[in-house]
């Protein structure tokens, strides 16, 4: 595209420059010819006036004018001979005198018939030597006489041609300089486009961090800015896709690992029951373990179903009472807590209303309480309470269990991640609880944070913004 613009601009500039030079040359030529015409007319008038006086003097003395014309014109011819100009006198349509510089063969049609109007005719003779001719008849009673004056234009034409050649030579030099600067200018103009093209190629080849510099505030700078903005968005989208693909792959790997362990154990115990001789007590222990692993697989399936339902766009929100949420959670979780002799304490200073989905919020609270039960020791207390903090409704779940390291806190929301893998498997956990909780929190535009120290327990804080919650 740059080459096309360069050649088009160069052709247009060439046409414009040559047209201007041609116009200037024509104007100069017209001015020179006009000046030469005025000079010829002036000299023709002076010579004609003087010649009339001479003719009148000859006639007064009784001399023949035609016989003495050569002697009369000798003075004038000598004066004009050095300038290359010529003179001729006609009588009754015939030349009776011609100067050496006058070429009668080039003027066979003259002298013209002026019909005694004393008009002076001016025309150009384009023979071997260009000349400007002026012819005029004398007034009565000498109307049969006429004077032809020819002014040599060779020097004027030569001077004009030299001037014209100089103009076009300078024009060619200006064109070369203009071509150089035009090329440099187009290089500067197209530099952002080249950078955009180069950056586009890099992005197409996978280098999504490629950017181009932005200079100025013109349209090209706006294109460069928007390109960088687009490249940034593409880079962010690619990173998100890569992260999502990595998370999916990690989820699949973890899920496969989680399935392999109980299935291997179930198959091993089933094969042992089928082939080995054992007592009823041993058979009971084997079947109990098989049922335990099946129960863990069932819990995993339920949790995966919960995650699938959370990915669905269909969700009915309503005003959810925190008091009702706590009551339903206590009924569900107190049996599990009682098995480990753990005390659950639900406290609520006043009822609060959270805008959301009751079933999802119940899954959220129960998962957090279940994790607290797994992390707690016998005869410890788990406390669940709610309060208002500024414009937010806050729900906290606190235990005094084993706690977590800071490095573990960064991974606990990942699917299938376990702080203590041996303990979690023994408790029937699959490592999906907090991943489900995180999805529910995002759906409700809330926030979930953790405060934990090893050996001191964990506090989970849920903050529901005021735009989704109020209290009664």
Coordinates of C-alpha atoms in Angstrom, one line a residue:
X1 CA 0.0 0.0 0.0
X2 CA 2.9 2.3 0.8
X3 CA 4.3 1.9 -2.7
X4 CA 0.9 2.6 -4.3
X5 CA 0.6 5.8 -2.3
X6 CA 4.2 6.8 -3.1
X7 CA 3.8 6.4 -6.9
X8 CA 0.3 8.0 -7.0
X9 CA 1.5 11.0 -4.9
X10 CA 4.7 11.2 -7.0
X11 CA 2.7 11.1 -10.3
X12 CA 0.3 13.8 -9.1
X13 CA 3.1 16.0 -7.8
X14 CA 5.0 15.5 -11.1
X15 CA 1.9 16.5 -13.1
X16 CA 1.2 19.5 -10.9
X17 CA 4.8 20.7 -10.9
X18 CA 5.2 20.3 -14.7
X19 CA 1.9 22.1 -15.2
X20 CA 3.0 25.0 -13.0
X21 CA 6.4 25.2 -14.8
X22 CA 4.7 25.1 -18.2
X23 CA 2.2 27.8 -17.2
X24 CA 5.1 30.0 -15.9
X25 CA 7.1 29.4 -19.1
X26 CA 4.1 30.3 -21.2
X27 CA 3.5 33.5 -19.2
X28 CA 7.2 34.4 -19.5
X29 CA 7.1 33.8 -23.2
X30 CA 4.0 36.0 -23.6
X31 CA 5.6 38.8 -21.6
X32 CA 8.7 38.7 -23.7
X33 CA 6.7 38.6 -27.0
X34 CA 4.5 41.4 -25.7
X35 CA 7.6 43.5 -24.9
X36 CA 9.0 42.7 -28.3
X37 CA 5.7 43.7 -30.0
X38 CA 5.6 47.0 -28.2
X39 CA 9.2 47.7 -29.2
X40 CA 8.5 46.8 -32.9
X41 CA 5.4 48.9 -32.9
X42 CA 7.3 51.9 -31.4
X43 CA 10.2 51.6 -33.9
X44 CA 7.8 51.1 -36.8
X45 CA 6.0 54.3 -35.9
X46 CA 9.2 56.3 -35.5
X47 CA 10.7 55.1 -38.8
X48 CA 7.4 55.5 -40.6
X49 CA 6.9 59.1 -39.3
X50 CA 10.5 60.0 -40.3
X51 CA 10.2 58.3 -43.7
X52 CA 7.0 60.3 -44.5
X53 CA 8.9 63.5 -43.7
X54 CA 11.7 62.4 -46.0
X55 CA 9.3 61.6 -48.8
X56 CA 7.6 64.9 -48.4
X57 CA 10.9 66.7 -48.6
X58 CA 11.9 64.8 -51.8
X59 CA 8.7 65.6 -53.5
X60 CA 9.0 69.2 -52.5
X61 CA 12.4 69.3 -54.2
X62 CA 10.9 67.6 -57.3
X63 CA 12.9 64.4 -57.0
X64 CA 11.5 60.9 -57.8
X65 CA 10.7 59.1 -54.5
X66 CA 11.0 55.6 -55.9
X67 CA 14.4 56.2 -57.4
X68 CA 15.8 57.7 -54.2
X69 CA 14.2 55.1 -51.8
X70 CA 17.4 53.2 -51.4
X71 CA 19.3 56.3 -50.3
X72 CA 16.5 57.2 -47.9
X73 CA 16.3 53.8 -46.3
X74 CA 20.1 53.2 -46.1
X75 CA 20.3 55.1 -42.8
X76 CA 17.5 53.2 -41.2
X77 CA 18.7 49.9 -42.4
X78 CA 22.2 50.6 -41.1
X79 CA 20.7 51.4 -37.7
X80 CA 18.7 48.2 -37.5
X81 CA 21.3 45.9 -39.2
X82 CA 23.2 45.3 -35.9
X83 CA 20.0 44.2 -34.2
X84 CA 19.1 41.7 -36.8
X85 CA 15.9 43.6 -37.7
X86 CA 14.8 44.3 -41.3
X87 CA 12.9 46.9 -43.2
X88 CA 10.9 46.9 -46.5
X89 CA 8.9 49.5 -48.4
X90 CA 6.1 48.7 -50.8
X91 CA 4.4 50.8 -53.5
X92 CA 1.1 49.8 -55.0
X93 CA 1.5 46.2 -53.8
X94 CA 5.2 45.7 -54.9
X95 CA 8.3 45.9 -52.8
X96 CA 10.4 48.8 -53.9
X97 CA 13.0 48.4 -51.1
X98 CA 14.2 45.5 -48.9
X99 CA 17.0 45.7 -46.4
X100 CA 19.6 42.9 -46.2
X101 CA 17.9 41.4 -43.1
X102 CA 14.6 41.2 -44.8
X103 CA 13.7 37.9 -46.4
X104 CA 11.1 38.5 -49.1
X105 CA 10.9 34.8 -50.1
X106 CA 9.2 34.3 -46.7
X107 CA 6.7 37.0 -47.3
X108 CA 5.4 36.4 -50.8
X109 CA 1.9 37.3 -49.8
X110 CA 2.9 40.9 -48.8
X111 CA 2.5 43.7 -48.7
X112 CA -1.1 43.2 -47.7
X113 CA -4.0 45.4 -48.9
X114 CA -4.9 47.6 -46.1
X115 CA -7.5 49.5 -48.2
X116 CA -6.1 52.8 -47.1
X117 CA -7.1 52.4 -43.5
X118 CA -3.6 53.1 -42.1
X119 CA -3.9 50.0 -40.0
X120 CA -0.8 48.3 -38.7
X121 CA -0.8 44.5 -38.9
X122 CA 1.3 42.5 -36.4
X123 CA 2.0 38.9 -37.0
X124 CA 4.7 36.3 -36.4
X125 CA 6.8 34.7 -39.2
X126 CA 7.9 31.2 -38.3
X127 CA 10.5 30.5 -41.0
X128 CA 14.1 29.6 -40.5
X129 CA 14.3 32.5 -38.1
X130 CA 11.3 33.5 -36.1
X131 CA 10.4 37.2 -36.6
X132 CA 7.7 39.6 -35.4
X133 CA 6.4 41.6 -38.4
X134 CA 4.7 45.0 -38.4
X135 CA 3.2 46.4 -41.6
X136 CA 1.3 49.7 -42.0
X137 CA 0.2 51.9 -44.9
X138 CA 1.1 55.7 -45.0
X139 CA -1.6 58.3 -44.8
X140 CA -2.9 60.2 -47.8
X141 CA -1.6 61.4 -50.2
X142 CA 1.0 58.6 -49.8
X143 CA -1.4 55.8 -49.2
X144 CA 0.2 53.8 -52.0
X145 CA 3.3 53.4 -49.8
X146 CA 3.6 50.9 -47.0
X147 CA 6.4 50.1 -44.5
X148 CA 7.2 46.6 -43.2
X149 CA 9.3 46.2 -40.0
X150 CA 10.6 42.7 -39.0
X151 CA 12.0 42.2 -35.5
X152 CA 14.3 39.2 -35.0
X153 CA 12.9 36.9 -32.2
X154 CA 15.8 34.4 -32.3
X155 CA 17.4 35.8 -29.1
X156 CA 14.1 36.0 -27.3
X157 CA 13.1 32.4 -28.2
X158 CA 16.5 31.1 -27.4
X159 CA 16.5 32.9 -24.0
X160 CA 13.0 31.6 -23.3
X161 CA 14.1 28.0 -24.2
X162 CA 17.1 28.3 -21.9
X163 CA 14.9 29.6 -19.1
X164 CA 12.4 26.8 -19.7
X165 CA 15.1 24.2 -19.7
X166 CA 16.5 25.6 -16.4
X167 CA 13.0 25.6 -14.9
X168 CA 12.4 21.9 -15.9
X169 CA 15.9 21.0 -14.7
X170 CA 15.2 22.6 -11.4
X171 CA 11.8 20.9 -11.4
X172 CA 13.5 17.5 -11.9
X173 CA 15.8 18.3 -9.0
X174 CA 12.9 19.3 -6.8
X175 CA 11.1 16.1 -7.8
X176 CA 14.1 14.0 -6.7
X177 CA 14.2 15.9 -3.3
X178 CA 10.5 15.6 -3.0
X179 CA 10.6 11.9 -3.7
X180 CA 13.2 11.4 -1.0
X181 CA 11.2 13.3 1.6
X182 CA 7.9 11.7 0.5
X183 CA 9.5 8.3 1.0
X184 CA 10.8 9.3 4.4
X185 CA 7.4 10.8 5.3
X186 CA 5.6 7.6 4.2
X187 CA 8.0 5.5 6.2
X188 CA 7.2 7.6 9.3
X189 CA 3.4 7.4 8.6
X190 CA 3.4 3.7 7.9
X191 CA 5.7 2.8 10.8
X192 CA 2.8 2.2 13.2
X193 CA 1.1 0.1 10.6
X194 CA 4.3 -2.0 10.1
X195 CA 4.5 -2.3 13.9
X196 CA 0.8 -3.4 14.0
X197 CA 1.5 -5.9 11.2
X198 CA 4.5 -7.2 13.0
X199 CA 2.7 -7.4 16.3
X200 CA -0.3 -9.2 14.6
X201 CA 2.1 -11.8 13.2
X202 CA 3.7 -12.3 16.6
X203 CA 0.2 -12.7 18.2
X204 CA -0.8 -15.1 15.5
X205 CA 2.3 -17.1 16.3
X206 CA 1.4 -17.3 20.0
X207 CA 3.3 -14.3 21.4
X208 CA 0.3 -12.7 23.1
X209 CA 2.4 -10.2 25.1
X210 CA 3.4 -8.3 22.0
X211 CA 2.6 -4.5 22.0
X212 CA 3.3 -1.5 19.9
X213 CA 4.4 2.0 21.1
X214 CA 1.8 4.8 20.9
X215 CA 3.0 8.2 19.7
X216 CA 0.8 11.3 19.5
X217 CA -2.9 11.6 19.4
X218 CA -3.8 11.2 15.8
X219 CA -5.8 8.5 14.1
X220 CA -2.8 6.2 13.8
X221 CA -2.1 6.6 17.5
X222 CA -5.8 5.7 18.2
X223 CA -5.5 2.6 16.0
X224 CA -2.3 1.6 17.9
X225 CA -4.0 2.2 21.3
X226 CA -7.0 0.2 20.3
X227 CA -4.8 -2.6 19.0
X228 CA -2.9 -2.8 22.3
X229 CA -6.2 -2.8 24.1
X230 CA -7.4 -5.6 21.8
X231 CA -4.1 -7.5 22.3
X232 CA -4.4 -7.2 26.0
X233 CA -8.0 -8.6 26.0
X234 CA -6.9 -11.4 23.7
X235 CA -4.0 -12.2 26.1
X236 CA -6.3 -12.1 29.1
X237 CA -8.8 -14.4 27.3
X238 CA -6.0 -16.8 26.3
X239 CA -4.7 -16.9 29.9
X240 CA -8.2 -17.5 31.2
X241 CA -8.7 -20.3 28.7
X242 CA -5.3 -21.8 29.6
X243 CA -6.1 -21.6 33.3
X244 CA -9.5 -23.1 32.7
X245 CA -8.0 -25.9 30.6
X246 CA -5.4 -26.5 33.2
X247 CA -8.0 -26.5 36.0
X248 CA -10.2 -28.9 34.0
X249 CA -7.2 -31.2 33.3
X250 CA -6.3 -31.0 37.0
X251 CA -9.9 -31.8 37.9
X252 CA -9.9 -34.8 35.6
X253 CA -6.6 -36.0 37.0
X254 CA -7.7 -35.6 40.6
X255 CA -11.1 -37.1 39.9
X256 CA -9.4 -40.2 38.2
X257 CA -7.1 -40.5 41.2
X258 CA -10.0 -40.3 43.6
X259 CA -12.0 -42.9 41.8
X260 CA -9.1 -45.3 41.4
X261 CA -8.4 -45.6 45.1
X262 CA -11.8 -46.7 46.3
X263 CA -12.5 -48.8 43.2
X264 CA -9.1 -50.6 43.7
X265 CA -10.0 -51.2 47.4
X266 CA -13.5 -52.5 46.6
X267 CA -12.2 -54.8 43.8
X268 CA -9.4 -56.1 46.1
X269 CA -11.7 -56.9 49.0
X270 CA -14.4 -58.4 46.7
X271 CA -11.7 -60.7 45.2
X272 CA -10.5 -61.6 48.6
X273 CA -14.0 -62.5 49.7
X274 CA -14.5 -64.6 46.6
X275 CA -11.2 -66.6 46.7
X276 CA -10.1 -66.7 50.4
X277 CA -11.3 -68.8 53.2
X278 CA -12.3 -66.5 56.1
X279 CA -14.4 -66.3 59.2
X280 CA -17.7 -64.5 59.5
X281 CA -16.0 -61.7 61.4
X282 CA -13.4 -61.2 58.6
X283 CA -16.1 -61.3 56.0
X284 CA -18.1 -58.7 58.0
X285 CA -15.0 -56.4 58.1
X286 CA -14.5 -56.8 54.4
X287 CA -18.1 -56.0 53.5
X288 CA -18.1 -53.1 56.0
X289 CA -15.0 -51.6 54.3
X290 CA -16.6 -52.1 50.8
X291 CA -19.8 -50.3 52.0
X292 CA -17.6 -47.5 53.4
X293 CA -15.8 -47.0 50.1
X294 CA -19.2 -47.2 48.2
X295 CA -20.5 -44.6 50.6
X296 CA -17.5 -42.3 49.8
X297 CA -18.2 -42.8 46.1
X298 CA -21.8 -41.9 46.6
X299 CA -20.8 -38.7 48.5
X300 CA -18.5 -37.8 45.7
X301 CA -21.2 -38.3 43.2
X302 CA -23.6 -36.1 45.2
X303 CA -20.9 -33.4 45.4
X304 CA -20.2 -33.6 41.7
X305 CA -23.9 -33.3 41.1
X306 CA -24.0 -30.2 43.3
X307 CA -21.2 -28.6 41.3
X308 CA -23.0 -29.4 38.0
X309 CA -26.2 -27.8 39.3
X310 CA -24.2 -24.8 40.4
X311 CA -22.9 -24.4 36.8
X312 CA -26.5 -24.2 35.6
X313 CA -27.9 -20.8 34.7
X314 CA -31.3 -21.7 36.2
X315 CA -31.4 -20.3 39.8
X316 CA -34.4 -19.0 41.7
X317 CA -33.5 -16.3 44.3
X318 CA -35.7 -15.4 47.2
X319 CA -35.4 -13.8 50.6
X320 CA -33.6 -16.4 52.7
X321 CA -33.9 -16.2 56.5
X322 CA -30.6 -16.8 58.3
X323 CA -32.6 -18.1 61.3
X324 CA -34.2 -20.8 59.1
X325 CA -30.9 -21.5 57.5
X326 CA -29.3 -22.2 60.9
X327 CA -32.2 -24.3 62.0
X328 CA -32.0 -26.5 58.9
X329 CA -28.3 -26.8 59.1
X330 CA -28.4 -27.8 62.8
X331 CA -30.9 -30.6 62.2
X332 CA -28.7 -32.0 59.4
X333 CA -25.3 -31.7 61.1
X334 CA -25.9 -32.4 64.8
X335 CA -26.0 -36.2 64.2
X336 CA -22.7 -36.2 62.4
X337 CA -21.2 -33.9 65.1
X338 CA -22.6 -36.2 67.9
X339 CA -20.7 -39.2 66.5
X340 CA -17.4 -37.4 67.3
X341 CA -18.8 -35.9 70.5
X342 CA -18.5 -32.4 69.1
X343 CA -20.8 -29.6 70.2
X344 CA -22.4 -27.4 67.6
X345 CA -23.4 -23.9 68.7
X346 CA -25.6 -21.7 66.4
X347 CA -26.1 -18.1 67.7
X348 CA -28.0 -15.3 66.1
X349 CA -28.6 -11.9 67.8
X350 CA -31.4 -11.1 65.5
X351 CA -32.8 -12.5 62.3
X352 CA -31.2 -11.4 59.0
X353 CA -32.5 -11.8 55.4
X354 CA -30.1 -12.7 52.6
X355 CA -31.2 -12.5 49.0
X356 CA -30.2 -15.8 47.4
X357 CA -31.0 -19.5 47.0
X358 CA -31.8 -21.3 50.2
X359 CA -30.7 -24.7 49.1
X360 CA -27.4 -23.5 47.9
X361 CA -26.8 -21.5 51.0
X362 CA -27.6 -24.6 53.1
X363 CA -25.0 -26.6 51.1
X364 CA -22.5 -23.8 51.7
X365 CA -23.1 -23.8 55.5
X366 CA -23.2 -27.6 55.8
X367 CA -20.0 -28.0 53.9
X368 CA -18.2 -25.5 56.1
X369 CA -19.6 -27.2 59.3
X370 CA -18.7 -30.6 57.9
X371 CA -15.1 -29.5 57.3
X372 CA -14.9 -28.1 60.8
X373 CA -16.2 -31.4 62.2
X374 CA -13.5 -33.3 60.3
X375 CA -10.8 -31.0 61.5
X376 CA -11.9 -31.0 65.2
X377 CA -11.1 -33.4 68.0
X378 CA -13.6 -35.0 70.4
X379 CA -15.4 -32.8 72.9
X380 CA -14.4 -29.6 71.1
X381 CA -16.9 -26.9 70.1
X382 CA -17.8 -25.6 66.7
X383 CA -19.4 -22.2 66.7
X384 CA -21.6 -20.7 64.0
X385 CA -23.0 -17.2 64.3
X386 CA -24.1 -14.2 62.2
X387 CA -23.9 -10.4 62.7
X388 CA -23.9 -7.2 60.8
X389 CA -20.7 -5.5 59.9
X390 CA -21.1 -2.0 58.3
X391 CA -23.5 -2.7 55.4
X392 CA -22.7 -6.5 55.1
X393 CA -24.3 -9.5 56.7
X394 CA -21.5 -11.7 58.1
X395 CA -21.7 -15.5 58.8
X396 CA -18.8 -17.1 60.6
X397 CA -17.9 -20.8 61.2
X398 CA -15.2 -21.3 63.9
X399 CA -13.5 -24.5 65.1
X400 CA -10.5 -25.3 67.3
X401 CA -9.2 -28.1 65.3
X402 CA -5.8 -28.8 63.6
X403 CA -5.8 -25.6 61.6
X404 CA -3.8 -25.0 58.3
X405 CA -0.5 -23.6 57.1
X406 CA -0.5 -20.4 55.0
X407 CA 0.7 -22.3 52.0
X408 CA -2.3 -24.7 52.4
X409 CA -4.7 -21.8 52.5
X410 CA -3.9 -20.8 48.9
X411 CA -5.0 -24.3 47.6
X412 CA -8.0 -25.2 49.8
X413 CA -10.6 -23.9 47.2
X414 CA -9.2 -26.2 44.5
X415 CA -11.2 -29.3 43.7
X416 CA -9.9 -32.6 45.3
X417 CA -7.4 -30.7 47.4
X418 CA -7.0 -32.0 51.0
X419 CA -5.1 -30.5 53.8
X420 CA -4.7 -34.0 55.4
X421 CA -5.3 -36.7 52.8
X422 CA -5.2 -39.6 55.1
X423 CA -7.7 -38.0 57.5
X424 CA -10.0 -36.8 54.8
X425 CA -10.2 -40.3 53.1
X426 CA -10.8 -41.9 56.5
X427 CA -13.7 -39.4 57.1
X428 CA -15.1 -40.0 53.6
X429 CA -14.1 -36.7 52.1
X430 CA -13.4 -36.1 48.4
X431 CA -11.9 -32.7 48.5
X432 CA -14.8 -31.0 46.7
X433 CA -16.5 -29.2 49.6
X434 CA -14.7 -25.9 49.5
X435 CA -14.7 -25.9 45.6
X436 CA -18.5 -26.1 45.9
X437 CA -18.6 -23.4 48.5
X438 CA -16.5 -21.1 46.3
X439 CA -18.9 -21.5 43.4
X440 CA -21.9 -20.7 45.7
X441 CA -20.1 -17.6 47.0
X442 CA -19.4 -16.3 43.5
X443 CA -23.1 -16.9 42.5
X444 CA -24.2 -14.8 45.4
X445 CA -21.6 -12.1 44.8
X446 CA -20.3 -12.6 48.3
X447 CA -16.8 -13.1 49.8
X448 CA -15.3 -16.0 51.7
X449 CA -12.0 -15.7 53.7
X450 CA -10.1 -17.9 56.1
X451 CA -8.1 -17.3 59.2
X452 CA -6.2 -20.3 60.4
X453 CA -3.1 -21.3 62.5
X454 CA -1.7 -24.8 62.8
X455 CA -3.0 -26.4 66.0
X456 CA -5.3 -23.5 66.9
X457 CA -8.3 -24.0 64.5
X458 CA -9.9 -22.1 61.6
X459 CA -12.4 -19.3 61.2
X460 CA -14.3 -19.0 57.9
X461 CA -15.9 -15.6 57.3
X462 CA -18.7 -15.2 54.8
X463 CA -19.6 -11.6 53.8
X464 CA -22.9 -10.9 51.9
X465 CA -23.0 -7.4 50.5
X466 CA -25.8 -5.0 51.4
X467 CA -27.1 -5.0 47.8
X468 CA -28.2 -8.6 48.4
X469 CA -29.0 -8.6 52.0
X470 CA -31.0 -6.8 54.8
X471 CA -32.1 -7.6 58.3
X472 CA -35.4 -7.6 60.1

